[in-house]
Coordinates of C-alpha atoms in Angstrom, one line a residue:
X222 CA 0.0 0.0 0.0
X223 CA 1.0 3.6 -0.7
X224 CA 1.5 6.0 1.8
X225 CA 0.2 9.8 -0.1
X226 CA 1.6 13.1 1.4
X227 CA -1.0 15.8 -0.2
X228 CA 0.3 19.3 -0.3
X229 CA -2.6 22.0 -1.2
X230 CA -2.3 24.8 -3.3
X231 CA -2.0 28.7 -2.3
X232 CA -4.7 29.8 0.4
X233 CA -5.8 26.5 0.9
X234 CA -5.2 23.7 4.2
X235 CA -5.4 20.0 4.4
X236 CA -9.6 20.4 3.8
X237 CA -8.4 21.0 -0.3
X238 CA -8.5 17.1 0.1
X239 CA -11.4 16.5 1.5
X240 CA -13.1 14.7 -1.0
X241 CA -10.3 12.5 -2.6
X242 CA -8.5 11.8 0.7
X243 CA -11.4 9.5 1.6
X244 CA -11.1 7.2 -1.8
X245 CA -7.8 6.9 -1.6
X246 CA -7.9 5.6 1.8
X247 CA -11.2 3.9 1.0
X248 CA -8.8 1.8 -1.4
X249 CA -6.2 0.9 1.7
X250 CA -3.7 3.7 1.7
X251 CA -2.1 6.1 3.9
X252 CA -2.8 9.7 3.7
X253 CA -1.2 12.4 5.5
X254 CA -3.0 16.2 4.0
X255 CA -1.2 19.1 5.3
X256 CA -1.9 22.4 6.5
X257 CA 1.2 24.2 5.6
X258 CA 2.9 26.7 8.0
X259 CA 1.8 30.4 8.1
X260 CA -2.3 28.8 6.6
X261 CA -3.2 27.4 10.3
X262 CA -6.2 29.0 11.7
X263 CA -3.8 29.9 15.1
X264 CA -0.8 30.8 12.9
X265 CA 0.0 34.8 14.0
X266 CA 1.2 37.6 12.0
X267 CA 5.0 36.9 12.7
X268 CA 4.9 33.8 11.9
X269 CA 2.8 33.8 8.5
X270 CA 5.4 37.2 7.6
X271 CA 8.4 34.5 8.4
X272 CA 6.7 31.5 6.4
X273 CA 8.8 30.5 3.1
X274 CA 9.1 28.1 0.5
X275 CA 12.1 26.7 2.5
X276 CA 9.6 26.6 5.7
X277 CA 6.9 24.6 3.4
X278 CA 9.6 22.6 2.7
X279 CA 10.4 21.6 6.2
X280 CA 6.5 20.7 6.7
X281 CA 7.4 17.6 4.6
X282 CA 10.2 16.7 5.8
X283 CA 8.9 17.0 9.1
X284 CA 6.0 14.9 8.4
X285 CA 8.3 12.2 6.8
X286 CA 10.6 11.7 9.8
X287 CA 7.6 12.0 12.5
X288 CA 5.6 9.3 10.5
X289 CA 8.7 7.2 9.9
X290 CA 7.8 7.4 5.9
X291 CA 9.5 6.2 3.2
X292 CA 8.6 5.7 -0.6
X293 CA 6.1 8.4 -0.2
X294 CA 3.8 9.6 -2.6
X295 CA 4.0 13.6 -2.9
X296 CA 1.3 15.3 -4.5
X297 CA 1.1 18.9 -4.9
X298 CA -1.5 21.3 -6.5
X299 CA -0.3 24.4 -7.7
X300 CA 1.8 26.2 -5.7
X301 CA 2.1 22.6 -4.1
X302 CA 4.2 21.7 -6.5
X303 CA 6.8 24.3 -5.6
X304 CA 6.9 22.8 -2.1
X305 CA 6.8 18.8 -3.2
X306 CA 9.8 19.2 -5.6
X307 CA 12.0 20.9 -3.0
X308 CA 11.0 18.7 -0.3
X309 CA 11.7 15.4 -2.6
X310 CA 15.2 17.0 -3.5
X311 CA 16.0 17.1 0.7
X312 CA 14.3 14.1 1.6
X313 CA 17.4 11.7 1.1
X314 CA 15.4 9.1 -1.3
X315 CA 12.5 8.9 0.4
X316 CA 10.4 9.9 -2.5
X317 CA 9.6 7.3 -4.8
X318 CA 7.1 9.3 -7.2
X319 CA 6.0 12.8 -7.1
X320 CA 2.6 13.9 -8.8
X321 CA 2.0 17.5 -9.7
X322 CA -1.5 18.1 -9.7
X323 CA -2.1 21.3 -12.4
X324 CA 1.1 22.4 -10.3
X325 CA 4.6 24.4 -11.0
X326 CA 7.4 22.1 -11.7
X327 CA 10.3 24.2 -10.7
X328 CA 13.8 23.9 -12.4
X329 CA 16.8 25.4 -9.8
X330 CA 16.7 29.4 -9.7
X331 CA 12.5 29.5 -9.9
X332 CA 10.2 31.0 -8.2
X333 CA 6.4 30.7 -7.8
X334 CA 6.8 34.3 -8.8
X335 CA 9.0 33.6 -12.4
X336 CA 7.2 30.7 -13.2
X337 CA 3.9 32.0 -13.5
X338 CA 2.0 34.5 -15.5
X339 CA 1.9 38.6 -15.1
X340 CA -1.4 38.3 -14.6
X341 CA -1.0 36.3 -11.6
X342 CA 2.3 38.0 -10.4
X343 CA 0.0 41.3 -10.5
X344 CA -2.5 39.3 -8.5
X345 CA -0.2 38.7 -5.5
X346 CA 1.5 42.1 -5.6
X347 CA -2.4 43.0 -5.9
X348 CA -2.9 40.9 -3.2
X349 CA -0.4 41.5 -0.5
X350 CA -0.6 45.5 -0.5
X351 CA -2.3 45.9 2.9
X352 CA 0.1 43.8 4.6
X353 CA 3.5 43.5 2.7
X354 CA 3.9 39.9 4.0
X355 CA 0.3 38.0 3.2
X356 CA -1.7 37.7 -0.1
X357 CA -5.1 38.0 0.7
X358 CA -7.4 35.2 -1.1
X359 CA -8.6 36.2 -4.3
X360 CA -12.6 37.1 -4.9
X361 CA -14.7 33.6 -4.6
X362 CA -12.7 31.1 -3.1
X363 CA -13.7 29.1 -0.6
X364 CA -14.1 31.1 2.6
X365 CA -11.7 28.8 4.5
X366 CA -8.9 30.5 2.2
X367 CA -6.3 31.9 4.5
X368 CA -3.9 34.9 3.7
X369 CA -0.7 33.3 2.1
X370 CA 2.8 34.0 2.9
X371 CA 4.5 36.3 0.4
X372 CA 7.6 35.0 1.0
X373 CA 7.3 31.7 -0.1
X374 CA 5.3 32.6 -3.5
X375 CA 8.7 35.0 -4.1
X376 CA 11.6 32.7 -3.1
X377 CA 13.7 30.7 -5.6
X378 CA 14.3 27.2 -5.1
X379 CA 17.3 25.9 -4.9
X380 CA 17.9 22.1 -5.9
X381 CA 21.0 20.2 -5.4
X382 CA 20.4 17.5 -8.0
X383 CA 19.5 14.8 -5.3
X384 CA 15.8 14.6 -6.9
X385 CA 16.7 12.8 -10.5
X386 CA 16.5 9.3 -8.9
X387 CA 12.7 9.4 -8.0
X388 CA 11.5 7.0 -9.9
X389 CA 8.1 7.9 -11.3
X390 CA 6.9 11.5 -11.8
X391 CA 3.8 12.4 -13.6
X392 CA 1.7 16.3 -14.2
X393 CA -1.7 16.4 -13.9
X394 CA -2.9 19.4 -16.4
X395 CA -6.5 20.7 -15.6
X396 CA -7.3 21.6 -19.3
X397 CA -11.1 23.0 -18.4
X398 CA -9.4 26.7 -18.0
X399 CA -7.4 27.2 -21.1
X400 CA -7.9 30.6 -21.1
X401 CA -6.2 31.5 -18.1
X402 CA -4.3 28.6 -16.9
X403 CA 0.0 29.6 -16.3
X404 CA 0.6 25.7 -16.8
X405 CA 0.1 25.6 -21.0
X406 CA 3.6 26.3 -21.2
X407 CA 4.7 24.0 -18.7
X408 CA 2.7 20.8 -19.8
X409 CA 4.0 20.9 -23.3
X410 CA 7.8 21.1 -21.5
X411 CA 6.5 18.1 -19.6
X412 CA 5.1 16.2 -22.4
X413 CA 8.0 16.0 -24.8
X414 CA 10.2 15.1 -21.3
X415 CA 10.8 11.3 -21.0
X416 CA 11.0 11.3 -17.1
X417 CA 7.2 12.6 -16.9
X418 CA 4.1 11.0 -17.7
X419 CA 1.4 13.5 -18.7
X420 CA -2.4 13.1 -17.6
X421 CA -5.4 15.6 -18.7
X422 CA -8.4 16.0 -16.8
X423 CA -11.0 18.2 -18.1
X424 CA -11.8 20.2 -15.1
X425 CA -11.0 23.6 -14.1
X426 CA -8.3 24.2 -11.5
X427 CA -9.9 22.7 -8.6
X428 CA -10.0 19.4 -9.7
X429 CA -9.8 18.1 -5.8
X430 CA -13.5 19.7 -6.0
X431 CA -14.6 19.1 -9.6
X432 CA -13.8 15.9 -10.2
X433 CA -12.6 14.1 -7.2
X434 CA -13.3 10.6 -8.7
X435 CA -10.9 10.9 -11.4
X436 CA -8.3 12.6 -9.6
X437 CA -8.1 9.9 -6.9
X438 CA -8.1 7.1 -9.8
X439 CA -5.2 9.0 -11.3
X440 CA -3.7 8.8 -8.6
X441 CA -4.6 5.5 -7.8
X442 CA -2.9 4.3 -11.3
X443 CA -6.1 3.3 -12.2
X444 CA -6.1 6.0 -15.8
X445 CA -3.1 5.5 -18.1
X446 CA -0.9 3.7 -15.7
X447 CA -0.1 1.6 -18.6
X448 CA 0.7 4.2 -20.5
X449 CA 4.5 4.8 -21.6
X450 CA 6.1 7.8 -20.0
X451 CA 6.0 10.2 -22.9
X452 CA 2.2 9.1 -24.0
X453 CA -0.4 11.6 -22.4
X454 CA -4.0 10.5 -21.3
X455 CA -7.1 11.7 -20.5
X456 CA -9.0 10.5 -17.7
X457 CA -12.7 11.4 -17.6

C-alpha cells in the first residue's frame, strides 16, 4: 500500500483534500494532508510574515521523519508543486514518485513568482498590499482561504540535483481553463520530457473539487498507468 503526502495549493489547508483523501484511503492507503505553515487558523502575523518556500519545505520533511515514511507519494496542486519538488530534493530518497496536480514544476533558480504569468504576479502584488507579508485570497474562493505568505510565493528554489532518482513522476494538467491557466507552457515542456508521464483531466483548477473521482483514480494508477512515459491520457 501507498502512503500519499497531499500538499494543497496557495490559500488552501489539508480540507483541499477532502473529498479524494477518503477514496484513496477507501482503497487501503495512507494519507497524510497538510496544512502548511503560516495557513493554520492559530498561525500569528510573525509567523505567517516569516513562512517560506524553505519553511513549506520543512513541513514535509517533518512529516516524513515523525511518521517514519518512506517511498512516499507527494502530491502537490499548484503552488504545491513548488513545495513537493523541493521537499523530494532534501528528503534523502524517500520519495519514490512525485505527482504535480495542475502544479509548477520548478527547475533550480525559480520561483512561484517567475514561473507564472503577469497576470497572476499582478495578482499577489495585488494581493499583499495591505500587509506586505500575506496575499489576501482572491474574490470567490472558498471562505476557509487563508492569507498566504509572500515569501514563499517570491523565493527561488534551490535544488541540489539529489531529486533525478525518484522514480516515477507524472503532471496532472487541468485543461477545463485554457484561457487562463499559467501551466500551457509548462505541460507541453513536460510532455516531450521522457522522465514525466502526462495526464489531462478536463476540469477547471480545482479538480480536488470538480472531479474528485478521477483525480483519486489517477492517482490510484487506475487511468493510463499503462501508458509509456512520454504518451499523455485523458481520464474522464
Amino acid at each position: 500500500m501507498a502512503t500519499f503526502v497531499l500538499v494543497p495549493g496557495g490559500w488552501h489547508g489539508s480540507w483541499a483534500f477532502e473529498a479524494v483523501a477518503p477514496l484513496l484511503e477507501r482503497a487501503g492507503h495512507t494519507v497524510h494532508a497538510l496544512t502548511l505553515t503560516g495557513l493554520r487558523p492559530d498561525d500569528d502575523d510573525a509567523t505567517v510574515a516569516a513562512a517560506n518556500l524553505d519553511t513549506h519545505a520543512d513541513d514535509v520533511l517533518r512529516l516524513l521523519d515523525r511518521a517514519h515514511i518512506t517511498g512516499a507519494t507527494l502530491v502537490g496542486h499548484s503552488y504545491g508543486g513548488m513545495v513537493i519538488t523541493a521537499a523530494a530534493d532534501r528528503a534523502g530518497g524517500r520519495v519514490s514518485r512525485l505527482v504535480h496536480l495542475d502544479a509548477y514544476v520548478p527547475r533550480d533558480g525559480e520561483s512561484c513568482w517567475s514561473s507564472t504569468t503577469e497576470r497572476y504576479r499582478e495578482a499577489f502584488a495585488a494581493g499583499a498590499a495591505t500587509t506586505g507579508y500575506a496575499v489576501r485570497p482572491p474574490d470567490g474562493v472558498d471562505p476557509r482561504c487563508r492569507p498566504h505568505p509572500l515569501a514563499s510565493f517570491v523565493q527561488a528554489i534551490r535544488l541540489t540535483g539529489a531529486l533525478a532518482p525518484a522514480p516515477r513522476r507524472e503532471f496532472i494538467y487541468c485543461s477545463g481553463w485554457e484561457d487562463r491557466t499559467p501551466f500551457a507552457e509548462l505541460r507541453s515542456r513536460l510532455h516531450a520530457d521522457p522522465g514525466w508521464q502526462v495526464h489531462d483531466v478536463p476540469t477547471g483548477h480545482d479538480a480536488l473539487h470538480e472531479a474528485p473521482e478521477a483525480v483519486a483514480a489517477l492517482l490510484l494508477g487506475e487511468c493510463g498507468a499503462k501508458a509509456s512515459t512520454r504518451r499523455q491520457r485523458a481520464c474522464r
